[in-house]
mmCIF file of C-alpha atoms in Angstrom:
data_model
loop_
_atom_site.group_PDB
_atom_site.id
_atom_site.type_symbol
_atom_site.label_atom_id
_atom_site.label_comp_id
_atom_site.label_asym_id
_atom_site.label_seq_id
_atom_site.Cartn_x
_atom_site.Cartn_y
_atom_site.Cartn_z
ATOM 1 C CA MET A 1 17.363 3.241 28.423
ATOM 2 C CA THR A 2 15.062 6.139 29.403
ATOM 3 C CA GLU A 3 11.312 6.050 28.890
ATOM 4 C CA ALA A 4 11.676 8.650 26.131
ATOM 5 C CA HIS A 5 13.864 6.242 24.148
ATOM 6 C CA ALA A 6 12.189 2.926 24.969
ATOM 7 C CA ILE A 7 11.413 0.518 22.143
ATOM 8 C CA ALA A 8 8.207 -1.505 21.938
ATOM 9 C CA GLY A 9 9.113 -5.056 20.975
ATOM 10 C CA VAL A 10 6.674 -6.725 18.579
ATOM 11 C CA PRO A 11 7.260 -10.430 17.786
ATOM 12 C CA MET A 12 8.601 -10.892 14.263
ATOM 13 C CA ARG A 13 9.123 -13.908 12.047
ATOM 14 C CA TRP A 14 10.287 -14.463 8.514
ATOM 15 C CA VAL A 15 7.760 -16.290 6.347
ATOM 16 C CA GLY A 16 8.194 -17.992 3.000
ATOM 17 C CA PRO A 17 9.790 -18.116 0.605
ATOM 18 C CA LEU A 18 7.340 -16.655 -1.875
ATOM 19 C CA ARG A 19 7.881 -16.330 -5.611
ATOM 20 C CA ILE A 20 7.403 -13.000 -7.422
ATOM 21 C CA SER A 21 7.671 -11.972 -11.058
ATOM 22 C CA GLY A 22 6.455 -8.917 -12.964
ATOM 23 C CA ASN A 23 7.589 -5.527 -14.205
ATOM 24 C CA VAL A 24 9.628 -4.609 -11.113
ATOM 25 C CA ALA A 25 11.282 -7.733 -9.713
ATOM 26 C CA THR A 26 11.699 -11.458 -10.338
ATOM 27 C CA THR A 27 12.705 -13.051 -7.076
ATOM 28 C CA GLU A 28 12.102 -15.685 -4.429
ATOM 29 C CA THR A 29 12.291 -14.237 -0.944
ATOM 30 C CA HIS A 30 11.214 -14.718 2.633
ATOM 31 C CA VAL A 31 9.325 -11.759 4.145
ATOM 32 C CA PRO A 32 9.325 -10.352 7.687
ATOM 33 C CA LEU A 33 6.076 -9.862 9.598
ATOM 34 C CA ALA A 34 5.950 -8.172 13.014
ATOM 35 C CA THR A 35 2.652 -8.944 14.716
ATOM 36 C CA TYR A 36 0.976 -10.082 17.925
ATOM 37 C CA GLU A 37 -1.445 -12.177 15.855
ATOM 38 C CA SER A 38 0.554 -15.383 15.714
ATOM 39 C CA PRO A 39 -1.767 -17.235 13.270
ATOM 40 C CA LEU A 40 -0.787 -14.684 10.632
ATOM 41 C CA TRP A 41 2.648 -16.279 10.170
ATOM 42 C CA PRO A 42 1.493 -19.769 9.148
ATOM 43 C CA SER A 43 -1.407 -18.320 7.176
ATOM 44 C CA VAL A 44 0.845 -16.111 5.041
ATOM 45 C CA GLY A 45 3.252 -19.028 4.905
ATOM 46 C CA ARG A 46 0.581 -21.199 3.321
ATOM 47 C CA GLY A 47 -0.065 -18.571 0.670
ATOM 48 C CA ALA A 48 3.679 -18.330 0.075
ATOM 49 C CA LYS A 49 3.840 -22.092 -0.421
ATOM 50 C CA VAL A 50 1.123 -21.805 -3.050
ATOM 51 C CA SER A 51 3.123 -19.107 -4.868
ATOM 52 C CA MET A 52 6.107 -21.450 -5.086
ATOM 53 C CA LEU A 53 3.905 -24.100 -6.709
ATOM 54 C CA ALA A 54 2.657 -21.734 -9.423
ATOM 55 C CA GLU A 55 4.761 -21.446 -12.571
ATOM 56 C CA GLN A 56 5.121 -17.642 -12.548
ATOM 57 C CA GLY A 57 4.514 -17.242 -8.857
ATOM 58 C CA ILE A 58 2.797 -13.988 -7.950
ATOM 59 C CA VAL A 59 2.909 -11.642 -10.923
ATOM 60 C CA ALA A 60 3.206 -8.136 -9.447
ATOM 61 C CA THR A 61 2.591 -5.184 -11.760
ATOM 62 C CA LEU A 62 3.466 -1.665 -10.615
ATOM 63 C CA VAL A 63 0.808 0.510 -12.264
ATOM 64 C CA ASP A 64 1.624 3.963 -10.907
ATOM 65 C CA GLU A 65 3.424 5.841 -8.121
ATOM 66 C CA ARG A 66 3.037 9.301 -6.635
ATOM 67 C CA MET A 67 2.975 11.051 -3.271
ATOM 68 C CA THR A 68 0.531 13.882 -2.713
ATOM 69 C CA ARG A 69 -0.048 16.886 -0.541
ATOM 70 C CA SER A 70 -3.068 19.190 -0.896
ATOM 71 C CA VAL A 71 -2.907 22.821 0.137
ATOM 72 C CA LEU A 72 -5.909 24.989 0.889
ATOM 73 C CA VAL A 73 -6.235 28.610 -0.165
ATOM 74 C CA GLU A 74 -9.070 31.046 0.348
ATOM 75 C CA ALA A 75 -10.174 33.250 -2.537
ATOM 76 C CA SER A 76 -12.358 36.318 -2.465
ATOM 77 C CA ASP A 77 -15.089 34.385 -4.298
ATOM 78 C CA ALA A 78 -15.583 31.317 -6.507
ATOM 79 C CA GLN A 79 -14.625 33.183 -9.686
ATOM 80 C CA ALA A 80 -11.325 34.230 -8.126
ATOM 81 C CA ALA A 81 -10.739 30.627 -7.028
ATOM 82 C CA LEU A 82 -11.331 29.410 -10.591
ATOM 83 C CA THR A 83 -8.991 32.036 -12.008
ATOM 84 C CA ALA A 84 -6.312 31.004 -9.483
ATOM 85 C CA ALA A 85 -6.749 27.318 -10.354
ATOM 86 C CA ARG A 86 -6.343 27.988 -14.071
ATOM 87 C CA THR A 87 -3.277 30.123 -13.400
ATOM 88 C CA ILE A 88 -1.696 27.351 -11.331
ATOM 89 C CA ASP A 89 -2.338 24.783 -14.075
ATOM 90 C CA ALA A 90 -0.816 27.049 -16.708
ATOM 91 C CA ARG A 91 2.347 27.586 -14.651
ATOM 92 C CA ILE A 92 3.158 23.931 -13.973
ATOM 93 C CA GLY A 93 6.533 24.195 -15.720
ATOM 94 C CA GLU A 94 7.572 27.068 -13.475
ATOM 95 C CA LEU A 95 6.341 25.218 -10.398
ATOM 96 C CA ARG A 96 8.293 22.100 -11.375
ATOM 97 C CA GLU A 97 11.500 24.095 -11.451
ATOM 98 C CA LEU A 98 10.706 25.529 -8.035
ATOM 99 C CA VAL A 99 10.139 22.033 -6.571
ATOM 100 C CA ARG A 100 13.551 20.906 -7.826
ATOM 101 C CA THR A 101 15.160 23.507 -5.543
ATOM 102 C CA SER A 102 13.587 21.827 -2.479
ATOM 103 C CA SER A 103 15.049 18.329 -2.965
ATOM 104 C CA ARG A 104 17.306 16.253 -5.191
ATOM 105 C CA PHE A 105 14.591 13.656 -5.610
ATOM 106 C CA ALA A 106 11.245 15.475 -5.503
ATOM 107 C CA GLU A 107 9.613 15.992 -8.889
ATOM 108 C CA LEU A 108 6.215 17.623 -9.456
ATOM 109 C CA ILE A 109 4.337 15.288 -11.815
ATOM 110 C CA GLY A 110 0.769 16.561 -11.597
ATOM 111 C CA ILE A 111 -1.680 19.084 -10.149
ATOM 112 C CA ARG A 112 -5.370 18.548 -9.365
ATOM 113 C CA HIS A 113 -7.817 20.997 -7.844
ATOM 114 C CA GLU A 114 -11.344 21.295 -6.514
ATOM 115 C CA ILE A 115 -13.342 24.392 -5.702
ATOM 116 C CA ASN A 116 -15.926 24.545 -2.946
ATOM 117 C CA ALA A 117 -17.542 27.958 -2.524
ATOM 118 C CA ASN A 118 -14.609 30.392 -2.288
ATOM 119 C CA LEU A 119 -12.142 27.710 -1.169
ATOM 120 C CA LEU A 120 -9.587 26.196 -3.541
ATOM 121 C CA PHE A 121 -8.067 22.796 -2.747
ATOM 122 C CA VAL A 122 -4.885 22.172 -4.755
ATOM 123 C CA ARG A 123 -3.515 18.610 -4.790
ATOM 124 C CA PHE A 124 0.152 18.459 -5.758
ATOM 125 C CA GLU A 125 1.496 15.077 -6.927
ATOM 126 C CA PHE A 126 5.189 14.200 -6.660
ATOM 127 C CA SER A 127 7.628 11.435 -7.403
ATOM 128 C CA THR A 128 9.931 11.019 -4.404
ATOM 129 C CA GLY A 129 12.650 8.494 -5.234
ATOM 130 C CA ASP A 130 13.162 5.803 -2.600
ATOM 131 C CA ALA A 131 11.414 7.769 0.159
ATOM 132 C CA SER A 132 7.744 7.269 0.949
ATOM 133 C CA GLY A 133 7.726 11.030 0.548
ATOM 134 C CA HIS A 134 5.485 12.500 3.253
ATOM 135 C CA ASN A 135 7.966 15.118 4.412
ATOM 136 C CA MET A 136 9.402 15.665 0.943
ATOM 137 C CA ALA A 137 5.938 16.411 -0.450
ATOM 138 C CA THR A 138 5.058 18.700 2.451
ATOM 139 C CA LEU A 139 8.319 20.644 2.125
ATOM 140 C CA ALA A 140 7.786 21.105 -1.612
ATOM 141 C CA SER A 141 4.122 22.054 -1.127
ATOM 142 C CA ASP A 142 5.047 24.618 1.515
ATOM 143 C CA LEU A 143 7.448 26.215 -0.948
ATOM 144 C CA LEU A 144 4.841 26.159 -3.725
ATOM 145 C CA LEU A 145 2.127 27.582 -1.495
ATOM 146 C CA GLY A 146 4.300 30.512 -0.431
ATOM 147 C CA HIS A 147 5.154 31.253 -4.042
ATOM 148 C CA LEU A 148 1.522 31.120 -5.166
ATOM 149 C CA LEU A 149 0.365 33.427 -2.378
ATOM 150 C CA GLU A 150 2.986 35.958 -3.439
ATOM 151 C CA THR A 151 2.234 35.841 -7.158
ATOM 152 C CA ILE A 152 -1.518 35.201 -7.556
ATOM 153 C CA PRO A 153 -3.967 37.938 -6.552
ATOM 154 C CA ASP A 154 -7.126 37.527 -4.494
ATOM 155 C CA ILE A 155 -6.062 34.391 -2.576
ATOM 156 C CA SER A 156 -4.868 33.919 1.007
ATOM 157 C CA TYR A 157 -3.515 31.120 3.194
ATOM 158 C CA GLY A 158 -5.900 28.393 4.324
ATOM 159 C CA SER A 159 -3.740 25.419 5.349
ATOM 160 C CA ILE A 160 -0.635 23.538 4.286
ATOM 161 C CA SER A 161 -2.856 20.431 4.281
ATOM 162 C CA GLY A 162 -6.477 20.591 3.199
ATOM 163 C CA ASN A 163 -7.328 16.865 3.623
ATOM 164 C CA TYR A 164 -7.686 16.467 -0.149
ATOM 165 C CA CYS A 165 -4.377 14.513 -0.172
ATOM 166 C CA THR A 166 -5.529 12.271 1.624
ATOM 167 C CA ASP A 167 -3.169 11.067 4.357
ATOM 168 C CA LYS A 168 -4.097 8.223 6.736
ATOM 169 C CA LYS A 169 -7.829 8.418 6.142
ATOM 170 C CA ALA A 170 -10.235 6.168 4.259
ATOM 171 C CA THR A 171 -11.343 8.175 1.225
ATOM 172 C CA ALA A 172 -12.296 7.585 -2.400
ATOM 173 C CA ILE A 173 -9.858 10.077 -3.895
ATOM 174 C CA ASN A 174 -6.689 8.068 -3.240
ATOM 175 C CA GLY A 175 -8.017 5.051 -5.068
ATOM 176 C CA ILE A 176 -9.217 7.218 -7.957
ATOM 177 C CA LEU A 177 -6.211 9.513 -8.368
ATOM 178 C CA GLY A 178 -3.509 7.462 -6.616
ATOM 179 C CA ARG A 179 -1.306 7.996 -3.568
ATOM 180 C CA GLY A 180 1.813 5.912 -3.030
ATOM 181 C CA LYS A 181 2.477 2.823 -5.135
ATOM 182 C CA ASN A 182 -0.371 1.268 -7.109
ATOM 183 C CA VAL A 183 0.350 -2.471 -7.404
ATOM 184 C CA VAL A 184 -1.717 -5.302 -8.880
ATOM 185 C CA THR A 185 -0.779 -8.860 -7.896
ATOM 186 C CA GLU A 186 -2.066 -11.925 -9.753
ATOM 187 C CA LEU A 187 -1.704 -15.638 -9.078
ATOM 188 C CA LEU A 188 -2.956 -18.566 -11.141
ATOM 189 C CA VAL A 189 -3.222 -21.587 -8.839
ATOM 190 C CA PRO A 190 -3.499 -25.038 -10.435
ATOM 191 C CA ARG A 191 -6.519 -27.119 -9.443
ATOM 192 C CA ALA A 192 -4.367 -29.730 -7.676
ATOM 193 C CA VAL A 193 -2.679 -27.063 -5.518
ATOM 194 C CA VAL A 194 -6.029 -25.513 -4.610
ATOM 195 C CA GLU A 195 -7.241 -28.901 -3.430
ATOM 196 C CA ASP A 196 -4.056 -30.242 -1.791
ATOM 197 C CA VAL A 197 -2.675 -27.084 -0.129
ATOM 198 C CA LEU A 198 -5.719 -24.854 0.336
ATOM 199 C CA HIS A 199 -8.161 -27.757 0.933
ATOM 200 C CA THR A 200 -10.907 -26.152 -1.099
ATOM 201 C CA THR A 201 -11.932 -25.450 -4.701
ATOM 202 C CA ALA A 202 -11.666 -22.480 -7.022
ATOM 203 C CA ALA A 203 -15.458 -22.328 -7.267
ATOM 204 C CA LYS A 204 -15.846 -22.045 -3.485
ATOM 205 C CA ILE A 205 -13.263 -19.271 -3.196
ATOM 206 C CA ALA A 206 -14.778 -17.331 -6.108
ATOM 207 C CA GLU A 207 -18.244 -17.591 -4.595
ATOM 208 C CA LEU A 208 -17.034 -16.512 -1.138
ATOM 209 C CA ASN A 209 -15.161 -13.544 -2.582
ATOM 210 C CA LEU A 210 -18.315 -12.388 -4.358
ATOM 211 C CA ARG A 211 -20.566 -12.813 -1.344
ATOM 212 C CA LYS A 212 -18.191 -11.712 1.418
ATOM 213 C CA ASN A 213 -15.655 -9.282 -0.001
ATOM 214 C CA LEU A 214 -17.777 -7.653 -2.702
ATOM 215 C CA LEU A 215 -21.389 -7.851 -1.550
ATOM 216 C CA GLY A 216 -20.700 -7.867 2.195
ATOM 217 C CA THR A 217 -18.441 -4.808 1.943
ATOM 218 C CA LEU A 218 -20.996 -3.026 -0.249
ATOM 219 C CA LEU A 219 -23.731 -3.613 2.323
ATOM 220 C CA ALA A 220 -21.421 -2.407 5.081
ATOM 221 C CA GLY A 221 -20.708 0.832 3.209
ATOM 222 C CA GLY A 222 -17.017 0.217 2.516
ATOM 223 C CA VAL A 223 -15.042 2.914 0.688
ATOM 224 C CA ARG A 224 -13.295 1.598 -2.450
ATOM 225 C CA SER A 225 -12.433 -1.588 -0.632
ATOM 226 C CA ALA A 226 -13.389 -5.241 -1.028
ATOM 227 C CA ASN A 227 -11.036 -7.531 0.863
ATOM 228 C CA ALA A 228 -10.917 -9.738 3.930
ATOM 229 C CA HIS A 229 -7.871 -8.474 5.829
ATOM 230 C CA PHE A 230 -5.292 -6.586 3.775
ATOM 231 C CA ALA A 231 -4.536 -4.505 6.873
ATOM 232 C CA ASN A 232 -3.196 -7.512 8.794
ATOM 233 C CA MET A 233 -0.383 -8.233 6.363
ATOM 234 C CA LEU A 234 0.359 -4.581 5.694
ATOM 235 C CA LEU A 235 0.745 -3.745 9.380
ATOM 236 C CA GLY A 236 3.072 -6.677 9.996
ATOM 237 C CA PHE A 237 5.161 -5.815 6.938
ATOM 238 C CA TYR A 238 5.196 -2.068 7.679
ATOM 239 C CA LEU A 239 6.360 -2.555 11.273
ATOM 240 C CA ALA A 240 9.116 -4.927 10.168
ATOM 241 C CA THR A 241 10.428 -2.587 7.466
ATOM 242 C CA GLY A 242 10.255 0.776 9.229
ATOM 243 C CA GLN A 243 7.196 2.232 7.500
ATOM 244 C CA ASP A 244 4.663 4.694 8.921
ATOM 245 C CA ALA A 245 2.175 2.146 10.237
ATOM 246 C CA ALA A 246 -0.760 4.576 10.162
ATOM 247 C CA ASN A 247 -0.645 4.429 6.366
ATOM 248 C CA ILE A 248 -2.357 1.032 6.507
ATOM 249 C CA VAL A 249 -5.590 3.049 6.721
ATOM 250 C CA GLU A 250 -5.454 3.950 3.025
ATOM 251 C CA GLY A 251 -3.111 1.086 2.166
ATOM 252 C CA SER A 252 -5.692 -1.521 3.100
ATOM 253 C CA GLN A 253 -8.235 -0.047 0.691
ATOM 254 C CA GLY A 254 -8.025 -2.595 -2.094
ATOM 255 C CA VAL A 255 -10.016 -5.098 -4.101
ATOM 256 C CA VAL A 256 -9.800 -8.884 -4.480
ATOM 257 C CA MET A 257 -10.810 -10.485 -7.782
ATOM 258 C CA THR A 258 -11.266 -14.225 -8.206
ATOM 259 C CA GLU A 259 -12.211 -16.509 -11.082
ATOM 260 C CA ASP A 260 -12.769 -20.236 -11.385
ATOM 261 C CA ARG A 261 -10.911 -21.142 -14.589
ATOM 262 C CA ASP A 262 -11.920 -24.747 -15.181
ATOM 263 C CA GLY A 263 -10.848 -25.679 -11.668
ATOM 264 C CA ASP A 264 -7.751 -23.527 -11.611
ATOM 265 C CA LEU A 265 -8.010 -20.427 -9.414
ATOM 266 C CA TYR A 266 -7.239 -16.928 -10.698
ATOM 267 C CA PHE A 267 -6.646 -14.752 -7.637
ATOM 268 C CA ALA A 268 -5.759 -11.035 -7.841
ATOM 269 C CA CYS A 269 -5.313 -8.227 -5.321
ATOM 270 C CA THR A 270 -5.238 -4.556 -6.337
ATOM 271 C CA LEU A 271 -3.595 -2.199 -3.844
ATOM 272 C CA PRO A 272 -3.697 1.378 -5.170
ATOM 273 C CA ASN A 273 -2.330 3.146 -2.085
ATOM 274 C CA LEU A 274 0.823 1.368 -0.907
ATOM 275 C CA ILE A 275 2.963 3.966 0.854
ATOM 276 C CA VAL A 276 6.426 2.545 1.421
ATOM 277 C CA GLY A 277 10.017 3.728 1.287
ATOM 278 C CA THR A 278 13.508 2.363 1.806
ATOM 279 C CA VAL A 279 15.066 5.606 3.062
ATOM 280 C CA GLY A 280 13.876 8.224 5.538
ATOM 281 C CA ASN A 281 12.480 8.235 9.040
ATOM 282 C CA GLY A 282 12.412 4.805 10.719
ATOM 283 C CA LYS A 283 14.903 3.230 8.313
ATOM 284 C CA GLY A 284 17.968 3.824 10.487
ATOM 285 C CA LEU A 285 17.020 1.282 13.145
ATOM 286 C CA SER A 286 19.363 -1.691 13.007
ATOM 287 C CA PHE A 287 16.663 -4.359 12.638
ATOM 288 C CA VAL A 288 14.955 -2.357 9.882
ATOM 289 C CA ASP A 289 18.220 -1.931 8.023
ATOM 290 C CA THR A 290 18.882 -5.665 8.317
ATOM 291 C CA ASN A 291 15.403 -6.564 7.088
ATOM 292 C CA LEU A 292 15.554 -4.217 4.105
ATOM 293 C CA ALA A 293 18.962 -5.588 3.152
ATOM 294 C CA ARG A 294 17.710 -9.176 3.357
ATOM 295 C CA LEU A 295 14.786 -8.236 1.108
ATOM 296 C CA GLY A 296 17.243 -6.902 -1.455
ATOM 297 C CA CYS A 297 16.081 -3.321 -0.966
ATOM 298 C CA ARG A 298 19.453 -1.840 -0.024
ATOM 299 C CA ALA A 299 21.130 -2.537 -3.372
ATOM 300 C CA ASP A 300 22.903 0.092 -5.464
ATOM 301 C CA ARG A 301 20.093 0.926 -7.890
ATOM 302 C CA ALA A 302 18.676 3.988 -9.614
ATOM 303 C CA PRO A 303 16.607 6.235 -7.301
ATOM 304 C CA GLY A 304 13.169 4.751 -6.705
ATOM 305 C CA GLU A 305 13.960 1.173 -7.700
ATOM 306 C CA ASN A 306 14.499 -0.130 -4.156
ATOM 307 C CA ALA A 307 11.183 1.364 -3.015
ATOM 308 C CA ARG A 308 9.393 -0.183 -5.998
ATOM 309 C CA ARG A 309 10.861 -3.571 -5.122
ATOM 310 C CA LEU A 310 9.699 -3.179 -1.530
ATOM 311 C CA ALA A 311 6.200 -2.250 -2.715
ATOM 312 C CA VAL A 312 5.747 -5.329 -4.887
ATOM 313 C CA ILE A 313 7.047 -7.588 -2.101
ATOM 314 C CA ALA A 314 4.559 -5.982 0.293
ATOM 315 C CA ALA A 315 1.729 -6.473 -2.201
ATOM 316 C CA ALA A 316 2.686 -10.113 -2.786
ATOM 317 C CA THR A 317 2.701 -10.682 0.971
ATOM 318 C CA VAL A 318 -0.820 -9.272 1.173
ATOM 319 C CA LEU A 319 -1.995 -11.680 -1.527
ATOM 320 C CA CYS A 320 -0.536 -14.659 0.351
ATOM 321 C CA GLY A 321 -2.425 -13.848 3.530
ATOM 322 C CA GLU A 322 -5.650 -12.959 1.744
ATOM 323 C CA LEU A 323 -5.656 -16.179 -0.271
ATOM 324 C CA SER A 324 -5.026 -18.361 2.765
ATOM 325 C CA LEU A 325 -7.749 -16.732 4.857
ATOM 326 C CA LEU A 326 -10.401 -16.922 2.151
ATOM 327 C CA ALA A 327 -9.559 -20.571 1.555
ATOM 328 C CA ALA A 328 -9.916 -21.286 5.275
ATOM 329 C CA GLN A 329 -13.259 -19.503 5.419
ATOM 330 C CA THR A 330 -14.748 -21.769 2.748
ATOM 331 C CA ASN A 331 -14.541 -24.634 5.264
ATOM 332 C CA PRO A 332 -16.760 -24.522 8.379
ATOM 333 C CA GLY A 333 -14.760 -24.273 11.604
ATOM 334 C CA GLU A 334 -11.278 -24.186 10.012
ATOM 335 C CA LEU A 335 -10.514 -20.562 10.861
ATOM 336 C CA MET A 336 -11.470 -20.836 14.516
ATOM 337 C CA ARG A 337 -9.652 -24.147 14.995
ATOM 338 C CA ALA A 338 -6.455 -22.589 13.675
ATOM 339 C CA HIS A 339 -6.752 -19.556 15.946
ATOM 340 C CA VAL A 340 -7.463 -21.619 19.037
ATOM 341 C CA GLN A 341 -4.595 -24.018 18.358
ATOM 342 C CA LEU A 342 -1.995 -21.416 17.434
ATOM 343 C CA GLU A 343 -2.860 -18.698 19.949
ATOM 344 C CA ARG A 344 -2.998 -21.099 22.896
ATOM 345 C CA ASP A 345 0.465 -22.389 22.132
ATOM 346 C CA ASN A 346 2.043 -20.075 19.587
ATOM 347 C CA THR A 347 5.528 -21.381 20.395
ATOM 348 C CA THR A 348 4.688 -24.489 18.388
ATOM 349 C CA ALA A 349 3.347 -22.646 15.334
ATOM 350 C CA LYS A 350 5.373 -23.504 12.266
ATOM 351 C CA VAL A 351 5.742 -20.923 9.515
ATOM 352 C CA GLY A 352 4.875 -22.186 6.043
ATOM 353 C CA VAL A 353 2.631 -25.112 6.866
#
């Protein structure tokens, strides 16, 4: 194998099973995580064990899905930019038909815009079937931009991407307007499970979430994010399933909510920017194909359904790891003891305990 075609091997293990229900999938499945951080496997495994002990498991609700690309055009002045924006909005039906000529699966579902001085940022929103949709959205936006430049007066080319999308950057706009799959996961953990498996209480976890994830992130200046380590689980899952790993930047922007319900623990994770796909670049590798098939994401379903299933499994995996870490951090010394033990001799780490 030449250097140009070398493959970087990242250790991978299957963790679980975890139980999922909701408006996309009802399933019990193991999940693959590719990571150098060996304590992640047993930690997510502990959260998965909790999900199996809850009646409904992790209830995953797909709230929205869209892929975006923002183009930038220059107008002669702000009034011309406003006129162009209104013209674009009024012609959405025409633009939808144009997008359909670029792909069998791309569909223009919305247009947003912002004007700054004489610059017009136009944010196109697409549905993209089972693809994550980066290239599909860019191809469609390129076609739209060319058409607009030809048919709207007083505007000129600025860029095919104006950073108002926003791709692989921590911004507020993705959480507000959506980019990728927006998934909410919820888990109601019985008091006995909180005590026996997580070795803590609902009150302690709720207090830590408030002080650490919410207040601590606020003081640190976080952007639409209040969680302990969403990025850890997302990266491991993305690498194992052939996703664009850089999308964990916006993917890890999410919020944890906790409540002590008379000793039972309500634990929820909202992930508004999950960018995943089951077809496209990176999905042809043999191990990726095998992993997607084992997750049930290679089935003969309507376009988009396999990607939705993958998204809710990813979101449920994030909840498992987040729950386990927060539980550990309520007990002095537990987190460090686990890291020292598992990283010094990771060959003895057992998934799911």
